[in-house]
Amino acid sequence: MIDTPILSLLIWLPIAGGMALLVMDSLGTPDIRPTALVVSIITFLFSILIYTGFDTSTAAMQFSEQVRWIDAFNVNYHLGVDGISMPLIILTTFTTVLVVLAGWQVIREKTAQYMASFLIMEGLMNGVFASLDAVLFYVFWEAMLIPMFLIIGIWGGPRRVYATIKFFLYTFFGSVFMLVALIYMYYQSGSFSILDYHALPLGMTEQILIFIAFLLAFAVKVPMWPVHTWLPDAHVEAPTGGSVILAAIMLKIGGYGFLRFSLPITPDASHSLDWLIILMSLVAVVYIGFVALVQEDMKKLIAYSSIAHMGFVTLGIFLVFSLIDNTGSTQGASLGIEGGMVQMISHGFISGALFLCVGVLYDRMHSRQISDYGGVVNTMPVFAAFMVLFAMANSGLPGTSGFVGEFMVILASFKANLWYAVLAATTLILGAAYSLWMVKRVIFGEVVNEGVRGLEDINRREFVILGSLAAAVLLFGIWPAPLVEVMHASVNNLVAHVTESKLPVAQALLTGH
């Protein structure tokens, strides 16, 4: 184990870096972009240390840090990671480097504020994934909305004010119910420790109410159907970097919330209401897939695709109880959760890459309408190769990371219920339909637009960005073991935990009291 407070560095280094950019800009520093890039790269390198120093044989929290914060309410600055949160932190730091590079030439106004917003948001998102105290988690959870609110509101499109208000109201509304649930559990346990909440015996009524409170917060963040309508508006109006972080990281926080809060704290309610989450997930997979098919705006199409793919994540997570009921044991029950986790990481790479591809075209043509393109391969062959690869990965092509997570969830669905598998598998058809339809109309065919005829292929900076994501998509598609191995012990521990009823009556019978 590493003695350095590595998690605090991952949180406060980018936040301090973002603040430093604002100070440098106020002092008249001519170019702050290299500083932003250096801070993001150093943060990423620190995150690699938690991977290389991670013990895959245990489900215990690692790299833990704990300092007293607010004694009166037993609130602590408590950090730690396991196999569920650690991959998401690395995804965050990796993506932030690419976002800084993506905005290098595109953002010409308020550059320091733009870069600072992303660095500060990176630190806050790392804080969400590393927090083991409920108050600390909630502070980071709410605080990360502010940089994204500014990113969309200042550097967004014509309807950015509408999109930011809608984004903020949806996410803040759900968070209020989560706060009420956290405060209730504090009065029951005398602690704000999330790990203490995992062991808190709660009655069925309490569990259902708390589960619903968490559902309102996490379903909006994912977002699940039918509370998904804020996402397409936010994506369309956000600058490219904002869309990348929104799709690659912020949506994953909802899935992470289900794994860290809903399942372990309210296992009986999760078991009782798993049909609701499965239903909402399957509706997202099928219905939203059809909605994506009719989109004419590339960003909106990818946004709806994200909703459908995140439906796979929540489906995989909540298949655990059906798998346990059908097999009578916890063996194999972790398949769905691991599939959902792999899908989260994979979707981070693929959706981020697709939004960056749209950004490359928009920077040159200032249009996201599919009808304005055609024959891009004739003028931008290298870019076309990348976009086709990412579209194939979005369709679940074997050999790409998009296939691994979807295959695991579909396999788990088949073990749980045949109809779940049939409906979930429609994403392979629908995903291929809308992804390849977009590629066919944008990339292939004859050049019929003079704007397309004058396009220049990607430069070295854009090649590095898209090449890095392509390498990640292919690496985890061909060799997913490095990702699956780190989460295996934590997922197995979670599955074992949710099978133990937390109802006070059940516990009394088990203990003989």
Short mmCIF file of C-alpha atoms in Angstrom, two decimals:
data_model
loop_
_atom_site.label_atom_id
_atom_site.label_comp_id
_atom_site.label_asym_id
_atom_site.label_seq_id
_atom_site.Cartn_x
_atom_site.Cartn_y
_atom_site.Cartn_z
CA MET A 1 0.00 0.00 0.00
CA ILE A 2 1.08 3.57 -0.70
CA ASP A 3 1.50 5.80 2.37
CA THR A 4 0.97 9.03 0.43
CA PRO A 5 -2.62 10.40 0.76
CA ILE A 6 -3.16 9.57 -2.89
CA LEU A 7 -6.94 10.00 -2.86
CA SER A 8 -6.69 13.48 -1.40
CA LEU A 9 -4.17 14.34 -4.11
CA LEU A 10 -6.60 13.10 -6.78
CA ILE A 11 -9.30 15.35 -5.33
CA TRP A 12 -7.46 18.51 -4.35
CA LEU A 13 -4.66 18.67 -6.92
CA PRO A 14 -7.00 19.37 -9.87
CA ILE A 15 -9.14 21.69 -7.73
CA ALA A 16 -6.03 23.64 -6.67
CA GLY A 17 -4.85 23.58 -10.29
CA GLY A 18 -8.15 25.03 -11.45
CA MET A 19 -7.95 27.80 -8.85
CA ALA A 20 -4.36 28.49 -9.90
CA LEU A 21 -5.48 28.95 -13.51
CA LEU A 22 -7.97 31.61 -12.42
CA VAL A 23 -5.27 33.43 -10.44
CA MET A 24 -2.82 33.22 -13.36
CA ASP A 25 -5.44 34.61 -15.70
CA SER A 26 -6.18 37.52 -13.36
CA LEU A 27 -2.44 38.29 -13.27
CA GLY A 28 -2.37 38.45 -17.07
CA THR A 29 -0.61 35.18 -17.90
CA PRO A 30 -0.86 34.96 -21.71
CA ASP A 31 -1.44 31.20 -22.09
CA ILE A 32 -2.65 28.95 -19.29
CA ARG A 33 -3.40 25.90 -21.45
CA PRO A 34 -0.02 24.17 -20.85
CA THR A 35 -0.54 24.50 -17.10
CA ALA A 36 -4.01 22.94 -17.36
CA LEU A 37 -2.61 20.05 -19.40
CA VAL A 38 0.26 19.43 -16.97
CA VAL A 39 -2.11 19.38 -13.97
CA SER A 40 -4.47 16.94 -15.72
CA ILE A 41 -1.61 14.64 -16.77
CA ILE A 42 -0.08 14.60 -13.27
CA THR A 43 -3.50 13.79 -11.79
CA PHE A 44 -3.90 10.94 -14.27
CA LEU A 45 -0.46 9.55 -13.40
CA PHE A 46 -1.35 9.64 -9.70
CA SER A 47 -4.53 7.70 -10.48
CA ILE A 48 -2.42 5.00 -12.15
CA LEU A 49 -0.70 4.51 -8.80
CA ILE A 50 -3.97 3.40 -7.18
CA TYR A 51 -4.28 0.77 -9.93
CA THR A 52 -0.72 -0.53 -9.64
CA GLY A 53 -0.92 -0.55 -5.83
CA PHE A 54 -4.40 -2.07 -5.68
CA ASP A 55 -4.86 -5.46 -3.98
CA THR A 56 -7.32 -7.42 -6.12
CA SER A 57 -7.67 -10.22 -3.56
CA THR A 58 -9.68 -8.21 -1.04
CA ALA A 59 -12.99 -6.37 -1.01
CA ALA A 60 -11.84 -4.03 1.77
CA MET A 61 -11.54 -0.31 1.19
CA GLN A 62 -8.00 0.61 0.21
CA PHE A 63 -5.88 3.80 0.34
CA SER A 64 -8.12 4.87 3.24
CA GLU A 65 -7.84 8.30 4.81
CA GLN A 66 -9.86 9.48 7.79
CA VAL A 67 -9.75 12.80 9.64
CA ARG A 68 -12.30 14.23 12.07
CA TRP A 69 -14.28 17.00 10.40
CA ILE A 70 -17.44 18.03 12.31
CA ASP A 71 -17.35 16.44 15.77
CA ALA A 72 -20.84 17.58 16.76
CA PHE A 73 -22.43 15.40 14.07
CA ASN A 74 -19.76 12.69 13.82
CA VAL A 75 -18.84 13.78 10.29
CA ASN A 76 -15.44 12.69 9.02
CA TYR A 77 -13.25 13.38 6.03
CA HIS A 78 -13.22 9.68 5.15
CA LEU A 79 -11.90 8.42 1.82
CA GLY A 80 -11.29 4.97 0.35
CA VAL A 81 -11.69 2.97 -2.85
CA ASP A 82 -12.56 -0.58 -3.77
CA GLY A 83 -12.87 -2.43 -7.05
CA ILE A 84 -16.12 -0.64 -7.86
CA SER A 85 -14.94 2.94 -7.42
CA MET A 86 -11.28 2.70 -8.47
CA PRO A 87 -11.87 2.10 -12.24
CA LEU A 88 -14.25 5.07 -12.32
CA ILE A 89 -11.62 7.39 -10.83
CA ILE A 90 -9.10 6.34 -13.48
CA LEU A 91 -11.74 6.86 -16.18
CA THR A 92 -12.32 10.38 -14.81
CA THR A 93 -8.65 11.38 -14.79
CA PHE A 94 -8.01 9.86 -18.24
CA THR A 95 -11.00 11.60 -19.79
CA THR A 96 -10.08 14.98 -18.28
CA VAL A 97 -6.70 14.95 -20.06
CA LEU A 98 -8.48 14.40 -23.38
CA VAL A 99 -11.03 17.14 -22.67
CA VAL A 100 -8.26 19.65 -21.95
CA LEU A 101 -6.61 18.71 -25.25
CA ALA A 102 -9.93 18.86 -27.09
CA GLY A 103 -10.51 22.47 -26.02
CA TRP A 104 -6.94 23.55 -26.87
CA GLN A 105 -7.78 25.46 -30.07
CA VAL A 106 -11.56 25.51 -29.99
CA ILE A 107 -12.13 27.62 -26.86
CA ARG A 108 -10.97 31.17 -27.60
CA GLU A 109 -12.94 33.13 -25.00
CA LYS A 110 -12.50 32.76 -21.24
CA THR A 111 -10.04 29.91 -21.81
CA ALA A 112 -8.74 29.98 -18.24
CA GLN A 113 -12.23 29.74 -16.80
CA TYR A 114 -13.09 26.89 -19.19
CA MET A 115 -10.04 24.81 -18.29
CA ALA A 116 -10.43 25.63 -14.59
CA SER A 117 -14.04 24.44 -14.63
CA PHE A 118 -13.02 21.02 -15.93
CA LEU A 119 -10.14 20.61 -13.50
CA ILE A 120 -12.30 21.59 -10.52
CA MET A 121 -15.06 19.27 -11.71
CA GLU A 122 -12.51 16.45 -12.06
CA GLY A 123 -11.53 16.82 -8.41
CA LEU A 124 -15.15 16.92 -7.28
CA MET A 125 -16.07 13.80 -9.27
CA ASN A 126 -13.07 11.96 -7.82
CA GLY A 127 -14.39 13.04 -4.43
CA VAL A 128 -17.77 11.46 -5.17
CA PHE A 129 -16.17 8.12 -6.04
CA ALA A 130 -13.76 8.15 -3.07
CA SER A 131 -16.06 9.43 -0.28
CA LEU A 132 -16.95 7.03 2.51
CA ASP A 133 -18.77 9.66 4.57
CA ALA A 134 -22.31 10.54 3.52
CA VAL A 135 -21.95 14.29 4.17
CA LEU A 136 -18.68 14.42 2.25
CA PHE A 137 -20.28 12.45 -0.59
CA TYR A 138 -23.25 14.80 -0.70
CA VAL A 139 -21.04 17.91 -0.72
CA PHE A 140 -19.05 16.60 -3.69
CA TRP A 141 -22.24 15.33 -5.38
CA GLU A 142 -23.88 18.76 -5.31
CA ALA A 143 -20.72 20.79 -5.88
CA MET A 144 -19.90 19.07 -9.15
CA LEU A 145 -23.14 20.44 -10.63
CA ILE A 146 -21.77 23.99 -10.44
CA PRO A 147 -18.86 23.62 -12.91
CA MET A 148 -21.06 21.75 -15.39
CA PHE A 149 -23.77 24.38 -14.99
CA LEU A 150 -21.20 27.05 -15.91
CA ILE A 151 -19.70 25.02 -18.76
CA ILE A 152 -23.05 24.62 -20.49
CA GLY A 153 -24.35 28.06 -19.54
CA ILE A 154 -21.29 30.04 -20.70
CA TRP A 155 -19.80 28.03 -23.58
CA GLY A 156 -22.97 26.26 -24.74
CA GLY A 157 -25.26 26.71 -27.73
CA PRO A 158 -28.16 29.11 -28.39
CA ARG A 159 -30.55 27.42 -25.93
CA ARG A 160 -27.90 26.95 -23.24
CA VAL A 161 -29.82 28.81 -20.51
CA TYR A 162 -32.85 26.55 -20.93
CA ALA A 163 -30.63 23.44 -20.95
CA THR A 164 -28.68 24.46 -17.84
CA ILE A 165 -31.79 25.31 -15.82
CA LYS A 166 -33.42 22.01 -16.80
CA PHE A 167 -30.23 20.07 -15.99
CA PHE A 168 -29.84 21.74 -12.61
CA LEU A 169 -33.49 21.43 -11.54
CA TYR A 170 -33.73 17.74 -12.47
CA THR A 171 -30.54 16.75 -10.68
CA PHE A 172 -31.05 19.00 -7.66
CA PHE A 173 -34.65 17.82 -7.19
CA GLY A 174 -33.57 14.19 -6.95
CA SER A 175 -30.69 15.03 -4.63
CA VAL A 176 -32.98 16.57 -2.01
CA PHE A 177 -34.67 13.22 -1.38
CA MET A 178 -31.29 11.52 -1.05
CA LEU A 179 -30.28 14.08 1.58
CA VAL A 180 -33.42 13.35 3.59
CA ALA A 181 -32.62 9.61 3.49
CA LEU A 182 -29.03 10.21 4.61
CA ILE A 183 -30.16 12.37 7.53
CA TYR A 184 -32.72 9.73 8.59
CA MET A 185 -30.03 7.03 8.61
CA TYR A 186 -27.78 9.32 10.64
CA TYR A 187 -30.43 9.50 13.37
CA GLN A 188 -30.78 5.72 13.26
CA SER A 189 -27.07 4.96 13.44
CA GLY A 190 -25.48 8.05 14.98
CA SER A 191 -22.99 8.13 12.15
CA PHE A 192 -22.63 9.45 8.61
CA SER A 193 -20.30 6.61 7.63
CA ILE A 194 -21.53 4.94 4.44
CA LEU A 195 -20.04 1.62 5.58
CA ASP A 196 -22.02 1.89 8.83
CA TYR A 197 -25.18 2.36 6.77
CA HIS A 198 -24.41 -0.94 5.02
CA ALA A 199 -24.80 -2.72 8.35
CA LEU A 200 -27.80 -0.74 9.57
CA PRO A 201 -30.86 -2.96 10.25
CA LEU A 202 -33.88 -1.29 8.66
CA GLY A 203 -37.50 -2.37 8.50
CA MET A 204 -39.13 -3.06 5.14
CA THR A 205 -41.10 0.19 5.11
CA GLU A 206 -37.96 2.14 5.96
CA GLN A 207 -36.01 0.35 3.26
CA ILE A 208 -38.64 1.01 0.59
CA LEU A 209 -38.83 4.72 1.41
CA ILE A 210 -35.04 5.04 1.45
CA PHE A 211 -34.79 3.03 -1.77
CA ILE A 212 -37.26 5.37 -3.48
CA ALA A 213 -35.34 8.40 -2.21
CA PHE A 214 -32.12 7.00 -3.67
CA LEU A 215 -33.91 6.02 -6.86
CA LEU A 216 -35.08 9.60 -7.42
CA ALA A 217 -31.49 10.83 -7.10
CA PHE A 218 -29.68 8.14 -9.05
CA ALA A 219 -32.29 7.54 -11.78
CA VAL A 220 -32.11 11.20 -12.79
CA LYS A 221 -28.33 11.06 -12.90
CA VAL A 222 -28.12 7.87 -15.02
CA PRO A 223 -30.62 9.00 -16.52
CA MET A 224 -33.28 6.32 -16.59
CA TRP A 225 -36.56 6.44 -18.46
CA PRO A 226 -38.80 8.43 -17.87
CA VAL A 227 -36.60 11.07 -16.15
CA HIS A 228 -34.17 11.21 -19.06
CA THR A 229 -35.47 14.25 -20.94
CA TRP A 230 -32.89 16.68 -19.54
CA LEU A 231 -29.96 14.79 -21.11
CA PRO A 232 -30.52 15.36 -24.86
CA ASP A 233 -31.03 19.10 -24.26
CA ALA A 234 -27.90 19.30 -22.12
CA HIS A 235 -25.82 17.41 -24.68
CA VAL A 236 -27.00 19.42 -27.66
CA GLU A 237 -26.27 22.76 -25.99
CA ALA A 238 -23.05 21.77 -24.19
CA PRO A 239 -19.63 22.40 -25.76
CA THR A 240 -17.82 19.25 -26.89
CA GLY A 241 -15.84 18.91 -23.65
CA GLY A 242 -19.00 19.27 -21.60
CA SER A 243 -20.74 16.53 -23.57
CA VAL A 244 -17.74 14.23 -23.16
CA ILE A 245 -17.59 14.61 -19.36
CA LEU A 246 -21.37 14.42 -19.06
CA ALA A 247 -21.59 11.15 -21.01
CA ALA A 248 -18.32 9.54 -19.95
CA ILE A 249 -18.35 10.33 -16.21
CA MET A 250 -21.40 12.09 -14.78
CA LEU A 251 -23.92 9.51 -15.95
CA LYS A 252 -21.80 6.78 -14.31
CA ILE A 253 -22.25 8.43 -10.92
CA GLY A 254 -25.90 7.30 -10.98
CA GLY A 255 -24.89 3.69 -11.60
CA TYR A 256 -22.23 3.97 -8.92
CA GLY A 257 -24.86 5.28 -6.49
CA PHE A 258 -26.99 2.16 -6.96
CA LEU A 259 -23.97 -0.03 -6.19
CA ARG A 260 -22.70 1.98 -3.22
CA PHE A 261 -26.03 2.94 -1.62
CA SER A 262 -29.19 1.26 -2.93
CA LEU A 263 -28.12 -2.40 -3.03
CA PRO A 264 -26.08 -2.65 0.19
CA ILE A 265 -28.21 -0.33 2.35
CA THR A 266 -31.66 -1.48 1.22
CA PRO A 267 -31.17 -5.05 -0.07
CA ASP A 268 -34.67 -6.25 0.83
CA ALA A 269 -36.36 -3.28 -0.82
CA SER A 270 -34.03 -3.67 -3.82
CA HIS A 271 -35.10 -7.30 -4.06
CA SER A 272 -38.76 -6.43 -3.72
CA LEU A 273 -38.64 -3.62 -6.30
CA ASP A 274 -36.06 -5.01 -8.72
CA TRP A 275 -38.86 -5.60 -11.24
CA LEU A 276 -39.42 -1.84 -11.42
CA ILE A 277 -35.78 -1.08 -12.22
CA ILE A 278 -35.61 -3.94 -14.72
CA LEU A 279 -38.77 -2.65 -16.42
CA MET A 280 -37.43 0.91 -16.61
CA SER A 281 -34.11 -0.41 -17.92
CA LEU A 282 -35.69 -2.53 -20.65
CA VAL A 283 -37.91 0.37 -21.73
CA ALA A 284 -34.77 2.50 -22.02
CA VAL A 285 -32.99 -0.16 -24.05
CA VAL A 286 -35.85 -0.73 -26.51
CA TYR A 287 -37.90 2.47 -26.65
CA ILE A 288 -34.99 4.92 -26.48
CA GLY A 289 -33.23 2.87 -29.15
CA PHE A 290 -36.13 3.57 -31.50
CA VAL A 291 -36.08 7.25 -30.50
CA ALA A 292 -32.39 7.41 -31.45
CA LEU A 293 -33.24 6.04 -34.89
CA VAL A 294 -35.24 9.11 -35.91
CA GLN A 295 -32.76 11.79 -34.80
CA GLU A 296 -31.33 14.17 -37.39
CA ASP A 297 -28.86 15.84 -35.01
CA MET A 298 -25.72 13.74 -34.40
CA LYS A 299 -25.32 14.89 -30.82
CA LYS A 300 -28.93 14.14 -29.99
CA LEU A 301 -28.62 10.69 -31.56
CA ILE A 302 -25.56 9.89 -29.43
CA ALA A 303 -27.30 11.30 -26.36
CA TYR A 304 -30.25 8.94 -26.80
CA SER A 305 -27.80 6.13 -27.50
CA SER A 306 -26.21 6.89 -24.10
CA ILE A 307 -29.57 6.54 -22.36
CA ALA A 308 -30.15 3.16 -24.04
CA HIS A 309 -26.68 1.89 -23.14
CA MET A 310 -26.98 3.08 -19.55
CA GLY A 311 -30.19 1.05 -19.43
CA PHE A 312 -27.89 -1.95 -19.82
CA VAL A 313 -25.96 -0.83 -16.76
CA THR A 314 -28.99 -0.63 -14.46
CA LEU A 315 -30.38 -3.86 -15.93
CA GLY A 316 -27.15 -5.71 -15.14
CA ILE A 317 -27.00 -4.32 -11.61
CA PHE A 318 -30.55 -5.33 -10.65
CA LEU A 319 -30.48 -8.78 -12.26
CA VAL A 320 -28.58 -9.98 -9.20
CA PHE A 321 -31.71 -10.99 -7.27
CA SER A 322 -33.27 -12.91 -10.18
CA LEU A 323 -29.98 -14.75 -10.65
CA ILE A 324 -29.82 -15.67 -6.97
CA ASP A 325 -33.47 -16.77 -6.92
CA ASN A 326 -33.05 -18.92 -10.04
CA THR A 327 -29.75 -20.57 -9.11
CA GLY A 328 -30.23 -20.74 -5.35
CA SER A 329 -26.67 -19.53 -4.78
CA THR A 330 -24.53 -16.45 -5.19
CA GLN A 331 -22.29 -18.17 -7.72
CA GLY A 332 -22.75 -16.51 -11.07
CA ALA A 333 -24.94 -13.78 -9.56
CA SER A 334 -22.09 -11.31 -9.90
CA LEU A 335 -22.10 -11.64 -13.69
CA GLY A 336 -24.76 -8.97 -14.21
CA ILE A 337 -23.11 -6.44 -11.89
CA GLU A 338 -19.69 -7.00 -13.44
CA GLY A 339 -21.26 -6.66 -16.88
CA GLY A 340 -22.89 -3.41 -15.82
CA MET A 341 -19.55 -2.14 -14.48
CA VAL A 342 -17.70 -3.07 -17.67
CA GLN A 343 -20.46 -1.39 -19.66
CA MET A 344 -20.02 1.79 -17.60
CA ILE A 345 -16.30 1.99 -18.31
CA SER A 346 -16.71 1.00 -21.96
CA HIS A 347 -19.49 3.50 -22.52
CA GLY A 348 -17.24 6.17 -21.03
CA PHE A 349 -14.68 5.54 -23.76
CA ILE A 350 -17.11 5.06 -26.65
CA SER A 351 -19.60 7.85 -25.94
CA GLY A 352 -16.76 10.26 -25.18
CA ALA A 353 -15.11 9.32 -28.47
CA LEU A 354 -18.31 9.77 -30.47
CA PHE A 355 -18.96 13.21 -28.98
CA LEU A 356 -15.36 14.17 -29.77
CA CYS A 357 -15.88 12.99 -33.36
CA VAL A 358 -18.96 15.19 -33.65
CA GLY A 359 -16.91 18.02 -32.16
CA VAL A 360 -14.22 17.58 -34.82
CA LEU A 361 -16.84 17.91 -37.57
CA TYR A 362 -18.63 20.79 -35.85
CA ASP A 363 -15.39 22.75 -35.48
CA ARG A 364 -14.96 22.57 -39.26
CA MET A 365 -18.54 22.82 -40.54
CA HIS A 366 -20.43 24.41 -37.61
CA SER A 367 -23.28 21.96 -38.09
CA ARG A 368 -24.39 18.81 -36.30
CA GLN A 369 -27.15 17.94 -38.77
CA ILE A 370 -26.62 14.58 -40.45
CA SER A 371 -28.13 15.91 -43.69
CA ASP A 372 -25.34 18.50 -44.00
CA TYR A 373 -22.70 15.81 -44.43
CA GLY A 374 -21.93 12.88 -46.71
CA GLY A 375 -18.74 11.53 -48.22
CA VAL A 376 -16.51 12.69 -45.35
CA VAL A 377 -14.28 9.64 -45.97
CA ASN A 378 -13.16 11.21 -49.25
CA THR A 379 -11.66 14.25 -47.56
CA MET A 380 -10.95 12.99 -44.01
CA PRO A 381 -9.97 9.30 -44.35
CA VAL A 382 -8.11 9.04 -41.01
CA PHE A 383 -10.97 10.65 -39.11
CA ALA A 384 -13.44 8.43 -40.96
CA ALA A 385 -11.58 5.31 -39.80
CA PHE A 386 -11.82 6.43 -36.18
CA MET A 387 -15.51 7.32 -36.39
CA VAL A 388 -16.39 4.00 -38.04
CA LEU A 389 -14.49 2.14 -35.31
CA PHE A 390 -16.33 3.98 -32.54
CA ALA A 391 -19.69 3.49 -34.27
CA MET A 392 -18.97 -0.24 -34.52
CA ALA A 393 -18.01 -0.32 -30.84
CA ASN A 394 -21.25 1.49 -30.02
CA SER A 395 -23.05 -1.29 -31.88
CA GLY A 396 -21.37 -3.96 -29.73
CA LEU A 397 -18.93 -5.32 -32.33
CA PRO A 398 -16.89 -8.27 -30.96
CA GLY A 399 -13.31 -7.23 -30.35
CA THR A 400 -14.34 -3.87 -28.93
CA SER A 401 -15.11 -2.96 -25.32
CA GLY A 402 -18.74 -2.31 -26.30
CA PHE A 403 -19.23 -6.03 -26.88
CA VAL A 404 -17.83 -7.26 -23.55
CA GLY A 405 -20.22 -5.46 -21.21
CA GLU A 406 -23.28 -6.06 -23.38
CA PHE A 407 -22.46 -9.75 -23.77
CA MET A 408 -22.06 -10.19 -20.01
CA VAL A 409 -25.37 -8.45 -19.27
CA ILE A 410 -27.23 -10.38 -21.98
CA LEU A 411 -25.77 -13.65 -20.66
CA ALA A 412 -26.88 -12.72 -17.14
CA SER A 413 -30.32 -11.77 -18.50
CA PHE A 414 -30.61 -15.16 -20.17
CA LYS A 415 -29.88 -16.89 -16.86
CA ALA A 416 -32.39 -14.69 -15.05
CA ASN A 417 -35.29 -14.66 -17.53
CA LEU A 418 -35.47 -15.53 -21.22
CA TRP A 419 -37.64 -12.50 -22.03
CA TYR A 420 -35.18 -10.17 -20.34
CA ALA A 421 -32.51 -11.52 -22.66
CA VAL A 422 -34.69 -11.20 -25.76
CA LEU A 423 -35.55 -7.58 -25.02
CA ALA A 424 -32.01 -6.68 -23.95
CA ALA A 425 -30.58 -8.22 -27.11
CA THR A 426 -32.61 -5.83 -29.25
CA THR A 427 -29.96 -3.22 -28.42
CA LEU A 428 -27.56 -5.12 -30.69
CA ILE A 429 -29.98 -4.58 -33.57
CA LEU A 430 -31.09 -1.06 -32.69
CA GLY A 431 -27.57 0.04 -31.76
CA ALA A 432 -26.25 -1.17 -35.08
CA ALA A 433 -29.19 0.44 -36.89
CA TYR A 434 -28.81 3.99 -35.58
CA SER A 435 -25.00 3.92 -35.38
CA LEU A 436 -24.45 2.56 -38.87
CA TRP A 437 -27.24 4.69 -40.32
CA MET A 438 -25.45 7.76 -39.01
CA VAL A 439 -22.08 6.58 -40.33
CA LYS A 440 -23.53 5.72 -43.73
CA ARG A 441 -24.99 9.19 -44.19
CA VAL A 442 -22.12 11.16 -42.67
CA ILE A 443 -19.00 9.24 -43.67
CA PHE A 444 -19.76 7.33 -46.86
CA GLY A 445 -21.21 8.20 -50.27
CA GLU A 446 -20.32 10.90 -52.72
CA VAL A 447 -19.35 14.40 -51.67
CA VAL A 448 -22.37 16.56 -52.44
CA ASN A 449 -21.62 19.48 -50.14
CA GLU A 450 -18.95 22.04 -50.93
CA GLY A 451 -18.27 22.42 -47.22
CA VAL A 452 -17.41 18.72 -46.96
CA ARG A 453 -15.23 18.99 -50.08
CA GLY A 454 -13.05 21.56 -48.33
CA LEU A 455 -12.57 19.64 -45.04
CA GLU A 456 -9.09 18.92 -43.74
CA ASP A 457 -8.26 15.67 -41.98
CA ILE A 458 -7.51 15.57 -38.26
CA ASN A 459 -4.32 17.13 -36.98
CA ARG A 460 -1.79 15.57 -34.59
CA ARG A 461 -3.61 16.77 -31.47
CA GLU A 462 -6.92 15.31 -32.62
CA PHE A 463 -5.16 12.10 -33.66
CA VAL A 464 -3.69 11.68 -30.16
CA ILE A 465 -7.11 12.21 -28.57
CA LEU A 466 -9.03 9.80 -30.80
CA GLY A 467 -6.12 7.35 -30.96
CA SER A 468 -5.99 7.10 -27.16
CA LEU A 469 -9.69 6.28 -26.99
CA ALA A 470 -9.42 3.81 -29.88
CA ALA A 471 -6.59 2.01 -28.06
CA ALA A 472 -8.69 1.79 -24.88
CA VAL A 473 -11.73 0.49 -26.77
CA LEU A 474 -9.68 -2.20 -28.51
CA LEU A 475 -7.59 -3.11 -25.45
CA PHE A 476 -10.58 -3.82 -23.20
CA GLY A 477 -12.44 -5.43 -26.09
CA ILE A 478 -9.68 -7.95 -26.67
CA TRP A 479 -8.36 -8.21 -23.12
CA PRO A 480 -10.94 -7.20 -20.49
CA ALA A 481 -9.19 -9.13 -17.68
CA PRO A 482 -7.33 -6.11 -16.18
CA LEU A 483 -10.70 -4.41 -15.69
CA VAL A 484 -12.72 -7.40 -14.51
CA GLU A 485 -10.08 -8.66 -12.08
CA VAL A 486 -9.94 -5.47 -10.01
CA MET A 487 -13.71 -5.43 -9.45
CA HIS A 488 -14.23 -9.16 -8.90
CA ALA A 489 -13.65 -9.33 -5.13
CA SER A 490 -15.69 -6.19 -4.43
CA VAL A 491 -18.61 -7.37 -6.57
CA ASN A 492 -18.62 -10.81 -4.98
CA ASN A 493 -18.63 -9.18 -1.55
CA LEU A 494 -21.55 -6.96 -2.59
CA VAL A 495 -23.51 -9.97 -3.87
CA ALA A 496 -22.89 -11.83 -0.62
CA HIS A 497 -23.99 -8.76 1.32
CA VAL A 498 -27.30 -8.26 -0.51
CA THR A 499 -28.31 -11.87 0.10
CA GLU A 500 -28.28 -11.26 3.86
CA SER A 501 -31.59 -9.78 4.93
CA LYS A 502 -31.30 -6.59 6.99
CA LEU A 503 -34.81 -6.74 8.36
CA PRO A 504 -34.71 -6.60 12.18
CA VAL A 505 -37.13 -9.54 12.52
CA ALA A 506 -35.09 -11.70 10.18
CA GLN A 507 -31.89 -10.83 12.01
CA ALA A 508 -33.48 -11.65 15.35
CA LEU A 509 -34.53 -15.09 14.06
CA LEU A 510 -31.06 -15.75 12.68
CA THR A 511 -29.32 -14.78 15.92
CA GLY A 512 -31.86 -16.50 18.17
CA HIS A 513 -32.70 -13.31 20.14
#
